[in-house]
PDB file of C-alpha atoms and ligand atoms in Angstrom:
ATOM      1  CA  MET A  17     -18.922 111.018  73.147  1.00 89.00           C
ATOM      2  CA  PRO A  18     -17.346 109.457  70.025  1.00 95.00           C
ATOM      3  CA  PHE A  19     -13.705 108.452  70.340  1.00 97.00           C
ATOM      4  CA  LEU A  20     -12.748 110.470  67.256  1.00 98.00           C
ATOM      5  CA  ASP A  21     -14.947 113.394  66.339  1.00 98.00           C
ATOM      6  CA  ILE A  22     -14.359 115.495  63.233  1.00 98.00           C
ATOM      7  CA  LYS A  23     -16.731 118.425  62.777  1.00 98.00           C
ATOM      8  CA  SER A  24     -17.041 120.656  59.694  1.00 98.00           C
ATOM      9  CA  VAL A  25     -13.343 120.573  58.916  1.00 98.00           C
ATOM     10  CA  ASP A  26     -11.724 122.514  56.085  1.00 98.00           C
ATOM     11  CA  TYR A  27      -8.067 122.215  55.218  1.00 98.00           C
ATOM     12  CA  ALA A  28      -6.088 123.917  52.449  1.00 97.00           C
ATOM     13  CA  TYR A  29      -2.391 123.678  51.548  1.00 96.00           C
ATOM     14  CA  SER A  30      -0.744 126.845  50.373  1.00 92.00           C
ATOM     15  CA  SER A  31       0.924 126.373  47.006  1.00 87.00           C
ATOM     16  CA  GLY A  32       2.731 129.656  46.537  1.00 83.00           C
ATOM     17  CA  ASP A  33       1.660 133.281  46.919  1.00 82.00           C
ATOM     18  CA  ASP A  34      -2.046 133.462  47.480  1.00 86.00           C
ATOM     19  CA  GLU A  35      -2.602 130.076  45.849  1.00 92.00           C
ATOM     20  CA  TYR A  36      -4.324 127.353  47.803  1.00 93.00           C
ATOM     21  CA  ILE A  37      -5.253 123.745  47.270  1.00 95.00           C
ATOM     22  CA  GLN A  38      -8.460 122.978  49.134  1.00 96.00           C
ATOM     23  CA  ALA A  39      -7.734 119.428  50.306  1.00 98.00           C
ATOM     24  CA  LEU A  40     -10.786 118.971  52.546  1.00 98.00           C
ATOM     25  CA  GLN A  41     -14.068 120.830  52.741  1.00 98.00           C
ATOM     26  CA  SER A  42     -16.810 120.576  55.384  1.00 98.00           C
ATOM     27  CA  VAL A  43     -15.714 117.138  56.465  1.00 98.00           C
ATOM     28  CA  SER A  44     -17.604 115.675  59.424  1.00 98.00           C
ATOM     29  CA  LEU A  45     -17.366 112.139  60.717  1.00 97.00           C
ATOM     30  CA  SER A  46     -17.032 110.336  63.976  1.00 97.00           C
ATOM     31  CA  ILE A  47     -15.595 106.955  64.879  1.00 98.00           C
ATOM     32  CA  GLU A  48     -16.457 105.006  68.013  1.00 97.00           C
ATOM     33  CA  ARG A  49     -14.162 102.780  70.033  1.00 96.00           C
ATOM     34  CA  GLY A  50     -13.794  99.363  68.420  1.00 96.00           C
ATOM     35  CA  GLU A  51     -15.152 100.347  64.999  1.00 97.00           C
ATOM     36  CA  PHE A  52     -13.533  99.070  61.781  1.00 97.00           C
ATOM     37  CA  VAL A  53     -13.852 101.758  59.130  1.00 98.00           C
ATOM     38  CA  ALA A  54     -12.430 101.891  55.609  1.00 98.00           C
ATOM     39  CA  LEU A  55     -11.668 105.248  54.001  1.00 98.00           C
ATOM     40  CA  VAL A  56     -11.515 105.165  50.216  1.00 97.00           C
ATOM     41  CA  GLY A  57     -11.094 107.773  47.495  1.00 96.00           C
ATOM     42  CA  CYS A  58      -9.010 108.521  44.407  1.00 94.00           C
ATOM     43  CA  ASN A  59      -5.500 109.893  44.528  1.00 94.00           C
ATOM     44  CA  GLY A  60      -5.627 113.446  45.797  1.00 95.00           C
ATOM     45  CA  SER A  61      -9.092 113.109  47.347  1.00 97.00           C
ATOM     46  CA  GLY A  62      -7.732 114.122  50.777  1.00 97.00           C
ATOM     47  CA  LYS A  63      -7.292 110.794  52.589  1.00 97.00           C
ATOM     48  CA  SER A  64      -3.757 111.397  53.873  1.00 95.00           C
ATOM     49  CA  THR A  65      -4.674 114.938  54.849  1.00 97.00           C
ATOM     50  CA  LEU A  66      -7.479 113.519  56.968  1.00 97.00           C
ATOM     51  CA  ALA A  67      -5.058 111.034  58.581  1.00 96.00           C
ATOM     52  CA  ARG A  68      -2.592 113.821  59.420  1.00 95.00           C
ATOM     53  CA  LEU A  69      -5.374 115.914  60.936  1.00 97.00           C
ATOM     54  CA  CYS A  70      -6.484 113.061  63.208  1.00 96.00           C
ATOM     55  CA  ASN A  71      -3.298 112.966  65.216  1.00 90.00           C
ATOM     56  CA  GLY A  72      -2.587 116.673  65.100  1.00 94.00           C
ATOM     57  CA  LEU A  73       0.292 116.652  62.594  1.00 93.00           C
ATOM     58  CA  ILE A  74      -1.653 119.453  60.913  1.00 96.00           C
ATOM     59  CA  LEU A  75      -4.510 121.561  62.268  1.00 97.00           C
ATOM     60  CA  PRO A  76      -7.834 122.346  60.582  1.00 98.00           C
ATOM     61  CA  ASP A  77      -8.424 125.793  59.065  1.00 97.00           C
ATOM     62  CA  ARG A  78     -12.029 125.583  60.187  1.00 98.00           C
ATOM     63  CA  GLY A  79     -14.003 123.164  62.362  1.00 98.00           C
ATOM     64  CA  PHE A  80     -12.531 120.962  65.072  1.00 96.00           C
ATOM     65  CA  ILE A  81     -11.206 117.511  65.792  1.00 98.00           C
ATOM     66  CA  THR A  82     -11.336 115.809  69.163  1.00 98.00           C
ATOM     67  CA  VAL A  83      -9.815 112.513  70.246  1.00 97.00           C
ATOM     68  CA  ASP A  84     -11.196 111.053  73.465  1.00 96.00           C
ATOM     69  CA  GLY A  85     -12.570 114.514  74.208  1.00 97.00           C
ATOM     70  CA  MET A  86      -9.256 116.332  73.628  1.00 97.00           C
ATOM     71  CA  SER A  87      -8.879 118.865  70.841  1.00 97.00           C
ATOM     72  CA  THR A  88      -5.948 118.455  68.425  1.00 97.00           C
ATOM     73  CA  SER A  89      -5.705 122.261  68.445  1.00 96.00           C
ATOM     74  CA  ASP A  90      -4.768 122.173  72.114  1.00 96.00           C
ATOM     75  CA  LYS A  91      -0.963 121.763  72.086  1.00 94.00           C
ATOM     76  CA  LYS A  92      -0.948 120.352  75.615  1.00 96.00           C
ATOM     77  CA  SER A  93      -3.106 117.418  74.480  1.00 96.00           C
ATOM     78  CA  LEU A  94      -1.038 116.337  71.478  1.00 94.00           C
ATOM     79  CA  TYR A  95       1.121 113.933  73.462  1.00 91.00           C
ATOM     80  CA  GLU A  96      -1.946 112.166  74.880  1.00 94.00           C
ATOM     81  CA  ILE A  97      -3.651 112.162  71.470  1.00 95.00           C
ATOM     82  CA  ARG A  98      -0.653 110.522  69.793  1.00 92.00           C
ATOM     83  CA  LYS A  99      -0.636 107.812  72.450  1.00 91.00           C
ATOM     84  CA  ARG A 100      -4.252 107.084  71.597  1.00 95.00           C
ATOM     85  CA  ILE A 101      -4.035 107.113  67.797  1.00 95.00           C
ATOM     86  CA  GLY A 102      -1.202 105.306  66.045  1.00 93.00           C
ATOM     87  CA  VAL A 103      -0.552 105.836  62.338  1.00 92.00           C
ATOM     88  CA  VAL A 104       1.102 103.366  59.960  1.00 90.00           C
ATOM     89  CA  PHE A 105       2.199 104.772  56.613  1.00 85.00           C
ATOM     90  CA  GLN A 106       2.707 103.324  53.177  1.00 83.00           C
ATOM     91  CA  ASN A 107       6.389 102.642  52.867  1.00 76.00           C
ATOM     92  CA  PRO A 108       7.670 100.098  55.398  1.00 67.00           C
ATOM     93  CA  ASP A 109      11.293 100.978  54.607  1.00 70.00           C
ATOM     94  CA  ASN A 110      10.878 104.512  55.882  1.00 69.00           C
ATOM     95  CA  GLN A 111       9.403 103.346  59.146  1.00 65.00           C
ATOM     96  CA  MET A 112      12.136 101.230  60.666  1.00 66.00           C
ATOM     97  CA  VAL A 113      14.371 103.539  62.624  1.00 63.00           C
ATOM     98  CA  THR A 114      16.827 101.052  64.143  1.00 67.00           C
ATOM     99  CA  SER A 115      18.485  97.926  62.837  1.00 79.00           C
ATOM    100  CA  ILE A 116      16.970  95.234  65.063  1.00 91.00           C
ATOM    101  CA  VAL A 117      13.259  94.425  65.066  1.00 94.00           C
ATOM    102  CA  GLU A 118      12.759  94.443  68.840  1.00 94.00           C
ATOM    103  CA  ASP A 119      14.713  97.690  69.275  1.00 93.00           C
ATOM    104  CA  ASP A 120      12.559  99.241  66.634  1.00 92.00           C
ATOM    105  CA  VAL A 121       9.364  98.212  68.401  1.00 93.00           C
ATOM    106  CA  ALA A 122      10.814  99.491  71.720  1.00 94.00           C
ATOM    107  CA  PHE A 123      11.508 102.927  70.254  1.00 90.00           C
ATOM    108  CA  GLY A 124       8.039 104.358  70.958  1.00 88.00           C
ATOM    109  CA  PRO A 125       7.654 103.033  74.517  1.00 91.00           C
ATOM    110  CA  GLU A 126      11.199 104.242  75.318  1.00 92.00           C
ATOM    111  CA  ASN A 127      10.168 107.697  74.248  1.00 88.00           C
ATOM    112  CA  LEU A 128       7.187 107.466  76.572  1.00 85.00           C
ATOM    113  CA  GLY A 129       9.737 107.053  79.370  1.00 87.00           C
ATOM    114  CA  LEU A 130       8.335 103.710  80.549  1.00 91.00           C
ATOM    115  CA  ALA A 131      10.223 101.401  82.925  1.00 94.00           C
ATOM    116  CA  PRO A 132      12.441  98.775  81.205  1.00 95.00           C
ATOM    117  CA  ALA A 133      10.309  95.853  82.425  1.00 96.00           C
ATOM    118  CA  GLU A 134       7.164  97.478  81.061  1.00 95.00           C
ATOM    119  CA  ILE A 135       8.907  98.164  77.745  1.00 96.00           C
ATOM    120  CA  ARG A 136      10.045  94.525  77.526  1.00 96.00           C
ATOM    121  CA  GLU A 137       6.516  93.321  78.194  1.00 95.00           C
ATOM    122  CA  ARG A 138       4.971  95.625  75.602  1.00 94.00           C
ATOM    123  CA  VAL A 139       7.532  94.709  72.925  1.00 96.00           C
ATOM    124  CA  ASP A 140       6.965  90.986  73.453  1.00 95.00           C
ATOM    125  CA  TRP A 141       3.214  91.444  73.445  1.00 93.00           C
ATOM    126  CA  ALA A 142       3.225  93.616  70.307  1.00 93.00           C
ATOM    127  CA  LEU A 143       5.489  91.252  68.352  1.00 93.00           C
ATOM    128  CA  ASN A 144       3.319  88.342  69.396  1.00 92.00           C
ATOM    129  CA  CYS A 145       0.162  90.169  68.273  1.00 88.00           C
ATOM    130  CA  VAL A 146       1.534  90.590  64.758  1.00 90.00           C
ATOM    131  CA  GLY A 147       3.051  87.086  64.643  1.00 91.00           C
ATOM    132  CA  MET A 148       6.662  88.331  64.496  1.00 92.00           C
ATOM    133  CA  SER A 149       8.073  87.070  67.833  1.00 94.00           C
ATOM    134  CA  GLU A 150      10.553  84.778  66.160  1.00 95.00           C
ATOM    135  CA  TYR A 151      12.067  87.718  64.264  1.00 95.00           C
ATOM    136  CA  ALA A 152      12.707  89.813  67.397  1.00 95.00           C
ATOM    137  CA  LYS A 153      16.495  89.710  66.880  1.00 94.00           C
ATOM    138  CA  SER A 154      16.435  90.043  63.081  1.00 91.00           C
ATOM    139  CA  GLY A 155      17.516  93.006  61.035  1.00 86.00           C
ATOM    140  CA  PRO A 156      15.077  94.559  58.547  1.00 76.00           C
ATOM    141  CA  LEU A 157      17.003  93.320  55.508  1.00 78.00           C
ATOM    142  CA  ARG A 158      15.846  89.767  56.115  1.00 82.00           C
ATOM    143  CA  LEU A 159      12.174  90.745  56.223  1.00 88.00           C
ATOM    144  CA  SER A 160       9.591  90.762  53.435  1.00 87.00           C
ATOM    145  CA  GLY A 161       7.458  93.859  52.849  1.00 86.00           C
ATOM    146  CA  GLY A 162       4.517  92.325  54.715  1.00 87.00           C
ATOM    147  CA  GLN A 163       6.764  91.432  57.641  1.00 90.00           C
ATOM    148  CA  LYS A 164       8.197  94.967  57.775  1.00 89.00           C
ATOM    149  CA  GLN A 165       4.695  96.416  57.851  1.00 88.00           C
ATOM    150  CA  ARG A 166       3.800  94.024  60.665  1.00 90.00           C
ATOM    151  CA  VAL A 167       6.842  95.301  62.584  1.00 91.00           C
ATOM    152  CA  ALA A 168       5.686  98.873  61.913  1.00 90.00           C
ATOM    153  CA  ILE A 169       2.258  97.913  63.270  1.00 91.00           C
ATOM    154  CA  ALA A 170       3.921  96.349  66.342  1.00 92.00           C
ATOM    155  CA  GLY A 171       5.811  99.617  66.907  1.00 92.00           C
ATOM    156  CA  VAL A 172       2.506 101.484  66.968  1.00 91.00           C
ATOM    157  CA  LEU A 173       0.858  98.782  69.094  1.00 91.00           C
ATOM    158  CA  ALA A 174       3.571  99.012  71.729  1.00 93.00           C
ATOM    159  CA  LEU A 175       2.155 102.442  72.533  1.00 91.00           C
ATOM    160  CA  LYS A 176      -1.151 100.699  73.313  1.00 89.00           C
ATOM    161  CA  PRO A 177      -3.250 103.034  71.141  1.00 94.00           C
ATOM    162  CA  GLN A 178      -7.036 102.797  71.120  1.00 96.00           C
ATOM    163  CA  MET A 179      -7.163 103.454  67.411  1.00 97.00           C
ATOM    164  CA  MET A 180      -4.918 102.684  64.481  1.00 96.00           C
ATOM    165  CA  ILE A 181      -4.914 104.535  61.183  1.00 96.00           C
ATOM    166  CA  LEU A 182      -3.323 102.680  58.270  1.00 95.00           C
ATOM    167  CA  ASP A 183      -2.645 105.097  55.433  1.00 95.00           C
ATOM    168  CA  GLU A 184      -2.367 102.827  52.380  1.00 93.00           C
ATOM    169  CA  ALA A 185      -0.168 100.648  54.572  1.00 89.00           C
ATOM    170  CA  THR A 186      -0.685  97.685  52.246  1.00 88.00           C
ATOM    171  CA  GLY A 187      -0.156  99.746  49.082  1.00 86.00           C
ATOM    172  CA  MET A 188       3.401  98.608  48.392  1.00 82.00           C
ATOM    173  CA  LEU A 189       2.934  94.979  49.378  1.00 83.00           C
ATOM    174  CA  ASP A 190       2.402  91.877  47.284  1.00 85.00           C
ATOM    175  CA  PRO A 191      -0.905  89.974  47.734  1.00 88.00           C
ATOM    176  CA  ASP A 192       0.540  87.727  50.466  1.00 87.00           C
ATOM    177  CA  GLY A 193       1.907  90.723  52.355  1.00 83.00           C
ATOM    178  CA  ARG A 194      -1.435  92.499  52.054  1.00 86.00           C
ATOM    179  CA  ALA A 195      -3.260  89.480  53.415  1.00 89.00           C
ATOM    180  CA  GLU A 196      -0.826  89.220  56.357  1.00 86.00           C
ATOM    181  CA  VAL A 197      -1.373  92.849  57.325  1.00 87.00           C
ATOM    182  CA  MET A 198      -5.127  92.655  56.851  1.00 91.00           C
ATOM    183  CA  ASN A 199      -5.350  89.554  59.065  1.00 92.00           C
ATOM    184  CA  VAL A 200      -3.338  91.209  61.825  1.00 90.00           C
ATOM    185  CA  VAL A 201      -5.460  94.339  61.719  1.00 92.00           C
ATOM    186  CA  GLU A 202      -8.711  92.366  61.819  1.00 95.00           C
ATOM    187  CA  LYS A 203      -7.443  90.357  64.765  1.00 92.00           C
ATOM    188  CA  LEU A 204      -6.485  93.502  66.698  1.00 92.00           C
ATOM    189  CA  ASN A 205      -9.878  94.979  66.022  1.00 95.00           C
ATOM    190  CA  ARG A 206     -11.661  91.821  67.162  1.00 95.00           C
ATOM    191  CA  GLU A 207      -9.528  90.794  70.110  1.00 93.00           C
ATOM    192  CA  GLU A 208      -8.226  94.118  71.446  1.00 91.00           C
ATOM    193  CA  ASN A 209     -11.291  96.168  70.465  1.00 94.00           C
ATOM    194  CA  MET A 210      -8.973  98.540  68.662  1.00 95.00           C
ATOM    195  CA  ALA A 211     -10.681 101.038  66.387  1.00 97.00           C
ATOM    196  CA  VAL A 212      -9.265 100.911  62.861  1.00 97.00           C
ATOM    197  CA  LEU A 213      -9.339 103.470  60.084  1.00 97.00           C
ATOM    198  CA  MET A 214      -8.074 101.609  57.040  1.00 97.00           C
ATOM    199  CA  ILE A 215      -7.207 103.922  54.164  1.00 97.00           C
ATOM    200  CA  THR A 216      -6.928 101.790  51.075  1.00 93.00           C
ATOM    201  CA  HIS A 217      -7.467 101.702  47.344  1.00 88.00           C
ATOM    202  CA  PHE A 218      -8.034  97.947  47.378  1.00 90.00           C
ATOM    203  CA  MET A 219     -11.793  97.537  47.324  1.00 91.00           C
ATOM    204  CA  GLU A 220     -11.553  93.943  48.568  1.00 90.00           C
ATOM    205  CA  GLU A 221      -9.990  95.333  51.754  1.00 91.00           C
ATOM    206  CA  ALA A 222     -12.573  98.090  52.058  1.00 94.00           C
ATOM    207  CA  ALA A 223     -15.364  95.534  51.705  1.00 92.00           C
ATOM    208  CA  ARG A 224     -14.114  93.765  54.827  1.00 92.00           C
ATOM    209  CA  ALA A 225     -14.700  96.842  57.008  1.00 95.00           C
ATOM    210  CA  ASP A 226     -17.956  97.321  58.926  1.00 94.00           C
ATOM    211  CA  ARG A 227     -18.292 100.809  57.551  1.00 97.00           C
ATOM    212  CA  ILE A 228     -17.016 102.578  54.454  1.00 97.00           C
ATOM    213  CA  ILE A 229     -16.418 106.292  53.972  1.00 98.00           C
ATOM    214  CA  ILE A 230     -15.880 107.655  50.466  1.00 98.00           C
ATOM    215  CA  LEU A 231     -13.949 110.867  49.879  1.00 97.00           C
ATOM    216  CA  ASP A 232     -14.246 112.629  46.536  1.00 97.00           C
ATOM    217  CA  ARG A 233     -12.236 115.802  45.929  1.00 97.00           C
ATOM    218  CA  GLY A 234     -12.183 116.746  49.581  1.00 98.00           C
ATOM    219  CA  HIS A 235     -15.829 115.947  50.314  1.00 98.00           C
ATOM    220  CA  ILE A 236     -17.377 112.940  52.012  1.00 98.00           C
ATOM    221  CA  VAL A 237     -19.838 111.550  49.467  1.00 98.00           C
ATOM    222  CA  ALA A 238     -20.876 108.386  51.324  1.00 97.00           C
ATOM    223  CA  ASP A 239     -20.612 106.935  54.817  1.00 98.00           C
ATOM    224  CA  GLY A 240     -22.369 103.645  55.434  1.00 97.00           C
ATOM    225  CA  GLY A 241     -22.227  99.875  55.841  1.00 95.00           C
ATOM    226  CA  ARG A 242     -21.414  97.221  53.256  1.00 91.00           C
ATOM    227  CA  GLU A 243     -24.838  97.767  51.710  1.00 91.00           C
ATOM    228  CA  LEU A 244     -23.201 100.732  49.917  1.00 94.00           C
ATOM    229  CA  PHE A 245     -21.882  98.163  47.446  1.00 92.00           C
ATOM    230  CA  SER A 246     -25.455  97.461  46.336  1.00 89.00           C
ATOM    231  CA  THR A 247     -25.357 100.967  44.816  1.00 91.00           C
ATOM    232  CA  PRO A 248     -22.192 100.672  42.732  1.00 90.00           C
ATOM    233  CA  GLU A 249     -22.555 104.171  41.215  1.00 93.00           C
ATOM    234  CA  ILE A 250     -21.591 105.625  44.593  1.00 95.00           C
ATOM    235  CA  PHE A 251     -18.156 104.130  44.025  1.00 95.00           C
ATOM    236  CA  THR A 252     -17.780 104.555  40.300  1.00 94.00           C
ATOM    237  CA  ASP A 253     -18.930 108.220  40.416  1.00 96.00           C
ATOM    238  CA  ALA A 254     -16.085 108.850  42.870  1.00 96.00           C
ATOM    239  CA  GLY A 255     -13.675 107.276  40.381  1.00 95.00           C
ATOM    240  CA  LEU A 256     -13.302 104.058  42.368  1.00 96.00           C
ATOM    241  CA  ASP A 257     -13.259 100.425  41.372  1.00 91.00           C
ATOM    242  CA  LEU A 258     -15.604  97.822  42.804  1.00 91.00           C
ATOM    243  CA  PRO A 259     -14.593  94.498  44.300  1.00 89.00           C
ATOM    244  CA  ILE A 260     -14.132  91.996  41.479  1.00 90.00           C
ATOM    245  CA  SER A 261     -16.991  89.869  42.897  1.00 89.00           C
ATOM    246  CA  VAL A 262     -19.376  92.840  42.683  1.00 88.00           C
ATOM    247  CA  ARG A 263     -18.271  93.577  39.109  1.00 89.00           C
ATOM    248  CA  LEU A 264     -18.837  89.998  38.042  1.00 91.00           C
ATOM    249  CA  ALA A 265     -22.269  90.044  39.670  1.00 88.00           C
ATOM    250  CA  GLN A 266     -23.093  93.277  37.794  1.00 88.00           C
ATOM    251  CA  LYS A 267     -22.211  91.649  34.472  1.00 90.00           C
ATOM    252  CA  LEU A 268     -24.344  88.635  35.294  1.00 90.00           C
ATOM    253  CA  ARG A 269     -27.256  90.846  36.326  1.00 88.00           C
ATOM    254  CA  ALA A 270     -27.078  92.513  32.911  1.00 90.00           C
ATOM    255  CA  ARG A 271     -27.533  88.996  31.500  1.00 91.00           C
ATOM    256  CA  GLY A 272     -30.526  88.333  33.753  1.00 89.00           C
ATOM    257  CA  LEU A 273     -28.934  86.539  36.701  1.00 88.00           C
ATOM    258  CA  ASP A 274     -29.235  88.576  39.902  1.00 88.00           C
ATOM    259  CA  LEU A 275     -26.735  87.610  42.591  1.00 86.00           C
ATOM    260  CA  GLY A 276     -27.031  90.795  44.665  1.00 84.00           C
ATOM    261  CA  ALA A 277     -23.679  92.380  45.524  1.00 83.00           C
ATOM    262  CA  PRO A 278     -21.416  89.598  46.827  1.00 87.00           C
ATOM    263  CA  LEU A 279     -18.417  91.223  48.533  1.00 85.00           C
ATOM    264  CA  ASP A 280     -15.864  88.483  48.093  1.00 85.00           C
ATOM    265  CA  ILE A 281     -15.182  85.592  45.779  1.00 87.00           C
ATOM    266  CA  ASP A 282     -16.542  82.983  48.202  1.00 87.00           C
ATOM    267  CA  SER A 283     -19.932  84.693  48.525  1.00 88.00           C
ATOM    268  CA  PHE A 284     -19.963  85.190  44.776  1.00 88.00           C
ATOM    269  CA  VAL A 285     -19.447  81.485  44.201  1.00 89.00           C
ATOM    270  CA  SER A 286     -22.106  80.482  46.753  1.00 88.00           C
ATOM    271  CA  SER A 287     -24.683  82.899  45.321  1.00 87.00           C
ATOM    272  CA  ALA A 288     -23.842  81.835  41.780  1.00 88.00           C
ATOM    273  CA  LEU A 289     -24.133  78.141  42.581  1.00 88.00           C
ATOM    274  CA  SER A 290     -27.486  78.462  44.298  1.00 86.00           C
ATOM    275  CA  ALA A 291     -28.826  80.755  41.557  1.00 84.00           C
ATOM    276  CA  LEU A 292     -27.667  78.365  38.857  1.00 82.00           C
ATOM    277  CA  ASP A 293     -29.285  75.407  40.584  1.00 77.00           C
ATOM    278  CA  VAL A 294     -32.625  77.192  40.411  1.00 60.00           C
ATOM    279  CA  ASP A 295     -31.971  78.093  36.797  1.00 52.00           C
ATOM    280  CA  ARG A 296     -30.999  74.589  35.782  1.00 52.00           C
ATOM    281  CA  GLY A 297     -34.195  73.237  37.314  1.00 49.00           C
ATOM    282  CA  GLU A 298     -36.284  75.761  35.402  1.00 49.00           C
ATOM    283  CA  ALA A 299     -34.271  75.460  32.232  1.00 45.00           C
ATOM    284  CA  VAL A 300     -35.360  71.827  31.849  1.00 45.00           C
ATOM    285  CA  SER A 301     -39.026  72.770  31.602  1.00 44.00           C
ATOM    286  CA  ASP A 302     -38.509  76.170  29.939  1.00 44.00           C
ATOM    287  CA  GLY A 303     -36.324  74.961  27.151  1.00 41.00           C
ATOM    288  CA  GLU A 304     -33.318  77.167  26.491  1.00 44.00           C
ATOM    289  CA  LYS A 305     -35.154  80.443  27.008  1.00 42.00           C
ATOM    290  CA  ASN A 306     -32.885  83.042  28.614  1.00 42.00           C
ATOM    291  CA  HIS A 307     -34.983  84.046  31.604  1.00 42.00           C
ATOM    292  CA  ASN A 308     -34.538  86.355  34.533  1.00 41.00           C
ATOM    293  CA  GLY A 309     -33.028  84.285  37.340  1.00 36.00           C
ATOM    294  CA  GLY A 310     -35.305  85.754  39.955  1.00 33.00           C
ATOM    295  CA  GLY A 311     -34.716  83.167  42.672  1.00 30.00           C
ATOM    296  CA  GLU A 312     -32.051  85.235  44.386  1.00 30.00           C
ATOM    297  CA  VAL A 313     -31.702  88.016  46.937  1.00 32.00           C
TER     298      VAL A 313
HETATM  299  P1  ADP B 406      -4.791 111.342  49.041  1.00 80.45           P
HETATM  300  O1  ADP B 406      -4.078 110.827  50.253  1.00 80.45           O
HETATM  301  O2  ADP B 406      -6.239 110.973  48.992  1.00 80.45           O
HETATM  302  O3  ADP B 406      -4.091 110.961  47.774  1.00 80.45           O
HETATM  303  P2  ADP B 406      -3.885 113.950  49.929  1.00 80.45           P
HETATM  304  O4  ADP B 406      -4.512 114.227  51.234  1.00 80.45           O
HETATM  305  O5  ADP B 406      -2.463 113.509  49.925  1.00 80.45           O
HETATM  306  O6  ADP B 406      -4.797 112.939  49.092  1.00 80.45           O
HETATM  307  O7  ADP B 406      -3.963 115.248  49.032  1.00 80.45           O
HETATM  308  C1  ADP B 406      -5.136 116.041  48.888  1.00 80.45           C
HETATM  309  C2  ADP B 406      -4.801 117.249  48.022  1.00 80.45           C
HETATM  310  O8  ADP B 406      -3.847 118.073  48.695  1.00 80.45           O
HETATM  311  C3  ADP B 406      -4.158 116.896  46.688  1.00 80.45           C
HETATM  312  O9  ADP B 406      -4.612 117.821  45.734  1.00 80.45           O
HETATM  313  C4  ADP B 406      -2.690 117.077  46.946  1.00 80.45           C
HETATM  314  O10 ADP B 406      -2.015 117.413  45.756  1.00 80.45           O
HETATM  315  C5  ADP B 406      -2.668 118.220  47.935  1.00 80.45           C
HETATM  316  N1  ADP B 406      -1.515 118.110  48.861  1.00 80.45           N
HETATM  317  C6  ADP B 406      -1.240 117.072  49.674  1.00 80.45           C
HETATM  318  N2  ADP B 406      -0.133 117.316  50.405  1.00 80.45           N
HETATM  319  C7  ADP B 406       0.301 118.542  50.039  1.00 80.45           C
HETATM  320  C8  ADP B 406       1.394 119.373  50.435  1.00 80.45           C
HETATM  321  N3  ADP B 406       2.244 118.973  51.380  1.00 80.45           N
HETATM  322  N4  ADP B 406       1.512 120.584  49.844  1.00 80.45           N
HETATM  323  C9  ADP B 406       0.640 120.992  48.897  1.00 80.45           C
HETATM  324  N5  ADP B 406      -0.421 120.263  48.480  1.00 80.45           N
HETATM  325  C10 ADP B 406      -0.591 119.061  49.039  1.00 80.45           C
HETATM  326 MG1   MG B 407      -2.483 109.501  50.523  1.00 80.45          MG
END
């Protein structure tokens, strides 16, 4: 049984008398333990609605959602479901509830009614996981955006969830902050086998996931591995950007140099260098003819 199972879910918000906004329609997907999945889509495509449905903050109008076999529609299961799926939201400033980092991280476990020694252990472990141990006694004012988001992640981690949903959690951060959060999340996925659903509009982040799901106006239009980037229209039709490396490769392909769909700058550079080596060799004998650099993937 998948860890998270979403079957044929519809969800509409009411927007006044008899007016509805259909946020999600016939959405089905499942996520296994330990998977790293990116969820992408334009503003208003239904990403946050999907996140809220996963931990039972809202309930589907049609279809069902189960977490570890428990339905989010079953009120008695909500407590267990929220222990299993932790959600980190966009704005780190709205997430710190107390004034000291370690107290903030302890907030969740305290609410679980755990023994003080267990709470202490979890707080230390969670802060260590996100590389924030040395800030345990700090107040939030001294922290950068990336550090605050790492504290928010530690607060969720202290509940020992099996899955973490990050709803544009890097959206308000600078590039360094984004990289910090991304590194922490990848480490948790790798070392703690934590399933991750990374909702993001940064395609470079999405390209680092094992699997990418695209939402377009409430519908899932693609669900697959990184090979989706070899069909760029899937992204552009949904109003999305492509990673810069894929866009550069597209432009070069139009000029006859096929580099495939390199997902980050380093792979772009390696593919470009090996393709150009081939070209240079041929260019000597071919004169300056602009030929199709076929010697590539
Ligand atoms: P995303 O996170 O992809 O930007 P959302 O899930 O927030 O998308 O929104 C999906 C659709 O539902 C949008 O049309 C949005 O305007 C609408 N919506 C979201 N939240 C509410 C709400 N609380 N009340 C009414 N409409 C909402
Ligand atoms: Mg959103």
